[in-house]
CSV table of C-alpha atoms in Angstrom, one decimal:
chain,number,residue,atom,x,y,z
Z,1,MET,CA,78.1,110.8,130.0
Z,2,SER,CA,77.4,114.5,129.4
Z,3,ARG,CA,76.7,116.1,126.2
Z,4,SER,CA,79.9,118.0,126.6
Z,5,ASN,CA,82.2,114.6,126.9
Z,6,ILE,CA,80.6,113.1,123.7
Z,7,GLN,CA,81.5,115.8,122.0
Z,8,ARG,CA,85.7,116.0,122.7
Z,9,SER,CA,84.8,111.8,122.9
Z,10,TYR,CA,83.9,112.6,119.6
Z,11,LEU,CA,87.4,115.6,118.9
Z,12,LEU,CA,89.3,112.7,120.2
Z,13,SER,CA,88.2,110.5,117.7
Z,14,ALA,CA,88.3,112.4,114.2
Z,15,LEU,CA,91.7,113.8,115.5
Z,16,GLU,CA,93.4,110.6,115.9
Z,17,ILE,CA,91.8,109.9,112.5
Z,18,ILE,CA,93.6,112.6,111.3
Z,19,ALA,CA,96.8,111.8,112.7
Z,20,VAL,CA,96.7,107.9,111.9
Z,21,ILE,CA,96.6,109.4,107.6
Z,22,ILE,CA,99.3,111.9,107.8
Z,23,SER,CA,101.3,109.5,109.8
Z,24,VAL,CA,100.3,106.7,107.3
Z,25,ILE,CA,101.3,109.3,104.6
Z,26,GLY,CA,104.2,110.6,106.1
Z,27,VAL,CA,106.2,107.0,106.7
Z,28,THR,CA,105.5,106.1,103.3
Z,29,LEU,CA,106.9,109.5,101.4
Z,30,THR,CA,109.1,107.9,103.9
Z,31,ILE,CA,109.9,105.0,102.6
Z,32,GLN,CA,110.6,106.5,98.6
Z,33,ARG,CA,112.8,108.9,100.3
Z,34,ASN,CA,110.5,111.8,98.9
Z,35,MET,CA,111.5,114.7,100.5
Z,36,LEU,CA,108.1,115.7,101.2
Z,37,CYS,CA,107.6,112.8,104.4
Z,38,TRP,CA,109.6,115.7,106.9
Z,39,TRP,CA,106.8,118.0,106.5
Z,40,PHE,CA,103.7,115.0,107.4
Z,41,ASN,CA,105.5,113.0,110.1
Z,42,ILE,CA,105.7,116.8,112.1
Z,43,LEU,CA,101.8,117.8,111.1
Z,44,ALA,CA,101.3,114.4,112.9
Z,45,CYS,CA,103.6,114.9,116.1
Z,46,SER,CA,101.8,118.0,116.4
Z,47,LEU,CA,98.1,116.2,115.9
Z,48,TYR,CA,99.9,113.5,118.8
Z,49,ALA,CA,101.8,116.1,121.5
Z,50,TYR,CA,97.5,117.1,121.4
Z,51,LEU,CA,96.2,112.9,121.7
Z,52,PHE,CA,98.3,111.5,123.9
Z,53,PHE,CA,98.2,115.0,126.9
Z,54,THR,CA,94.6,113.7,127.3
Z,55,TYR,CA,95.7,110.6,127.3
Z,56,LYS,CA,97.9,111.4,130.5
Z,57,LEU,CA,101.2,109.7,127.7
Z,58,TYR,CA,103.4,111.9,129.5
Z,59,GLY,CA,106.4,110.6,127.7
Z,60,GLU,CA,104.7,110.5,124.2
Z,61,THR,CA,103.8,113.6,123.9
Z,62,ILE,CA,106.9,115.3,125.1
Z,63,LEU,CA,108.3,112.6,122.6
Z,64,GLN,CA,106.2,114.4,119.2
Z,65,PHE,CA,108.6,117.6,120.5
Z,66,PHE,CA,112.1,116.1,120.1
Z,67,PHE,CA,109.7,114.5,117.2
Z,68,ILE,CA,109.4,118.0,115.2
Z,69,VAL,CA,113.3,119.4,115.4
Z,70,PHE,CA,114.3,116.1,114.4
Z,71,ASN,CA,112.1,116.4,111.4
Z,72,PHE,CA,113.0,119.5,110.7
Z,73,TYR,CA,117.2,118.4,111.8
Z,74,GLY,CA,116.5,115.4,108.7
Z,75,PHE,CA,114.8,117.5,106.1
Z,76,TYR,CA,117.3,119.6,106.5
Z,77,TYR,CA,120.1,116.4,106.3
Z,78,TRP,CA,118.9,114.9,103.9
Z,79,LEU,CA,118.7,118.3,101.8
Z,80,LYS,CA,122.3,118.8,102.1
Z,81,GLY,CA,123.4,115.6,100.9
Z,82,GLN,CA,121.0,115.6,98.0
Z,83,ARG,CA,122.8,118.5,97.1
Z,84,GLN,CA,125.6,116.6,97.1
Z,85,ASP,CA,125.0,113.0,95.4
Z,86,HIS,CA,122.0,114.0,93.1
Z,87,GLU,CA,119.7,111.6,95.2
Z,88,ILE,CA,118.8,110.5,98.6
Z,89,ARG,CA,121.9,107.7,99.4
Z,90,ILE,CA,121.6,105.5,102.1
Z,91,GLU,CA,124.4,104.5,104.9
Z,92,PRO,CA,125.3,101.7,107.4
Z,93,ILE,CA,125.7,101.8,111.1
Z,94,ASN,CA,128.9,101.1,112.3
Z,95,ARG,CA,128.7,98.9,115.1
Z,96,THR,CA,130.0,99.9,118.1
Z,97,SER,CA,128.5,103.7,117.4
Z,98,ALA,CA,124.8,101.3,117.3
Z,99,LEU,CA,125.9,99.5,120.8
Z,100,ALA,CA,126.8,102.5,122.5
Z,101,GLN,CA,123.3,105.1,120.7
Z,102,ILE,CA,120.8,102.2,122.0
Z,103,CYS,CA,122.7,102.2,125.6
Z,104,LEU,CA,122.3,105.7,126.2
Z,105,ALA,CA,119.1,106.1,124.6
Z,106,ALA,CA,118.5,102.5,127.4
Z,107,THR,CA,119.7,105.3,130.0
Z,108,GLY,CA,117.9,108.3,128.8
Z,109,GLY,CA,114.6,106.4,129.3
Z,110,LEU,CA,114.9,104.9,132.6
Z,111,ILE,CA,115.9,108.3,133.9
Z,112,PHE,CA,112.7,109.6,132.3
Z,113,GLY,CA,110.9,107.2,133.3
Z,114,MET,CA,112.1,107.5,137.2
Z,115,VAL,CA,111.0,111.1,136.0
Z,116,LEU,CA,107.4,111.1,135.6
Z,117,LYS,CA,107.0,107.7,138.0
Z,118,TYR,CA,107.3,110.0,141.0
Z,119,CYS,CA,106.6,113.3,139.0
Z,120,THR,CA,103.6,113.1,137.8
Z,121,ASP,CA,100.4,111.1,136.9
Z,122,ALA,CA,101.6,109.3,134.0
Z,123,SER,CA,100.5,106.5,132.6
Z,124,LEU,CA,102.5,103.9,132.4
Z,125,PRO,CA,105.7,105.9,132.9
Z,126,MET,CA,108.1,103.5,131.9
Z,127,LEU,CA,107.0,102.2,130.0
Z,128,ASP,CA,106.3,104.8,128.7
Z,129,SER,CA,109.9,106.7,128.6
Z,130,GLN,CA,111.8,103.7,126.9
Z,131,LEU,CA,109.0,103.3,123.9
Z,132,ALA,CA,110.4,107.0,123.8
Z,133,ALA,CA,114.4,107.7,123.7
Z,134,PHE,CA,113.4,104.0,120.9
Z,135,SER,CA,111.3,106.2,119.2
Z,136,LEU,CA,114.2,109.2,119.2
Z,137,LEU,CA,116.7,107.5,118.7
Z,138,ALA,CA,115.1,105.5,115.5
Z,139,THR,CA,114.7,109.3,114.7
Z,140,TYR,CA,117.5,110.5,115.1
Z,141,TRP,CA,119.1,107.2,112.6
Z,142,THR,CA,116.0,108.1,109.7
Z,143,SER,CA,118.0,111.6,109.3
Z,144,GLN,CA,120.9,110.0,109.8
Z,145,LYS,CA,120.1,107.3,106.4
Z,146,TYR,CA,120.7,104.4,108.2
Z,147,ILE,CA,119.2,101.8,106.6
Z,148,ALA,CA,118.7,99.6,110.6
Z,149,THR,CA,117.2,102.0,111.6
Z,150,TRP,CA,114.2,100.2,109.8
Z,151,LEU,CA,115.0,96.8,111.9
Z,152,LEU,CA,115.1,98.9,115.3
Z,153,TRP,CA,111.4,101.1,114.2
Z,154,ILE,CA,110.5,96.8,113.8
Z,155,ILE,CA,111.5,96.0,118.0
Z,156,ILE,CA,109.7,99.4,118.4
Z,157,ASP,CA,106.6,99.6,117.1
Z,158,ILE,CA,105.4,96.0,117.7
Z,159,VAL,CA,105.8,96.9,121.9
Z,160,TYR,CA,103.7,100.7,121.0
Z,161,VAL,CA,101.3,98.4,119.8
Z,162,GLY,CA,100.6,96.5,123.5
Z,163,MET,CA,101.1,99.4,124.9
Z,164,PHE,CA,97.7,101.6,122.7
Z,165,LEU,CA,95.5,98.7,123.0
Z,166,TYR,CA,96.2,98.9,127.2
Z,167,LYS,CA,94.6,101.7,126.1
Z,168,GLU,CA,92.3,101.7,124.5
Z,169,LEU,CA,93.2,103.6,120.8
Z,170,LEU,CA,92.5,101.3,119.3
Z,171,LEU,CA,93.3,102.9,115.8
Z,172,THR,CA,96.0,104.3,116.9
Z,173,ALA,CA,97.2,100.3,117.5
Z,174,GLY,CA,96.5,99.9,114.7
Z,175,LEU,CA,98.3,102.4,112.6
Z,176,TYR,CA,100.9,101.3,114.7
Z,177,ALA,CA,100.7,98.2,113.6
Z,178,ALA,CA,100.5,98.6,110.0
Z,179,PHE,CA,104.2,100.2,110.9
Z,180,VAL,CA,105.2,96.8,111.5
Z,181,GLY,CA,104.9,95.8,108.3
Z,182,LEU,CA,106.0,99.8,106.1
Z,183,ALA,CA,109.0,100.2,108.4
Z,184,THR,CA,109.4,95.9,107.3
Z,185,TYR,CA,108.7,96.6,103.8
Z,186,GLY,CA,111.0,100.3,104.6
Z,187,TRP,CA,114.1,97.6,105.3
Z,188,TRP,CA,113.3,96.0,102.3
Z,189,GLN,CA,113.3,98.8,100.0
Z,190,TRP,CA,116.5,100.4,101.7
Z,191,GLN,CA,118.2,97.1,101.5
Z,192,GLN,CA,117.6,97.2,96.8
Z,193,VAL,CA,118.1,100.6,96.8
Z,194,ARG,CA,121.0,100.1,99.1
Z,195,GLN,CA,122.5,97.0,96.5
Z,196,LYS,CA,122.2,99.6,93.8
Z,197,GLN,CA,124.1,102.3,95.2
Z,198,LEU,CA,126.8,100.6,95.9
Z,199,LYS,CA,127.3,99.7,92.5
Z,200,ASN,CA,128.0,103.2,90.8
């Protein structure tokens, strides 16, 4: 391995470590319903966009840019709700709407996967695209403060762990394994807060 390749490998490893730390902070702040979560998430998405591009995970790369847009929207939506209710209130989601949105995400993921498969040299195009589509849906649900977002994130993160292990992104696989635990805790925490809000 040439010196430039070794330096590049060290750079990517350092970048992955930084992205992991920032991502954990972002998810932890989301669980706590802290407005700062959105800014940490935006920074993490920016770092991962570069990282995923170097590993030819183009679906994940594009997903990060959509995440950034959704994070700005989420910040605005949470801020608006906080001003109206003086707190960030957790909401339920209608089952019919949830099912329709899941079907839409699956269809969008399939179309995106076909584009990646036949128009790029993407690695794992169909899996990559489906994870991207459902991650967007989960991020939208988070912005809407739907408690079901955590259940969706648990499923998505478990699949991500397998994909990143396959791609030998071990730190990122470890991060998403931690995300499974954090999402489980987030669901439990939001359930407690939701019960308190219903009593008020």
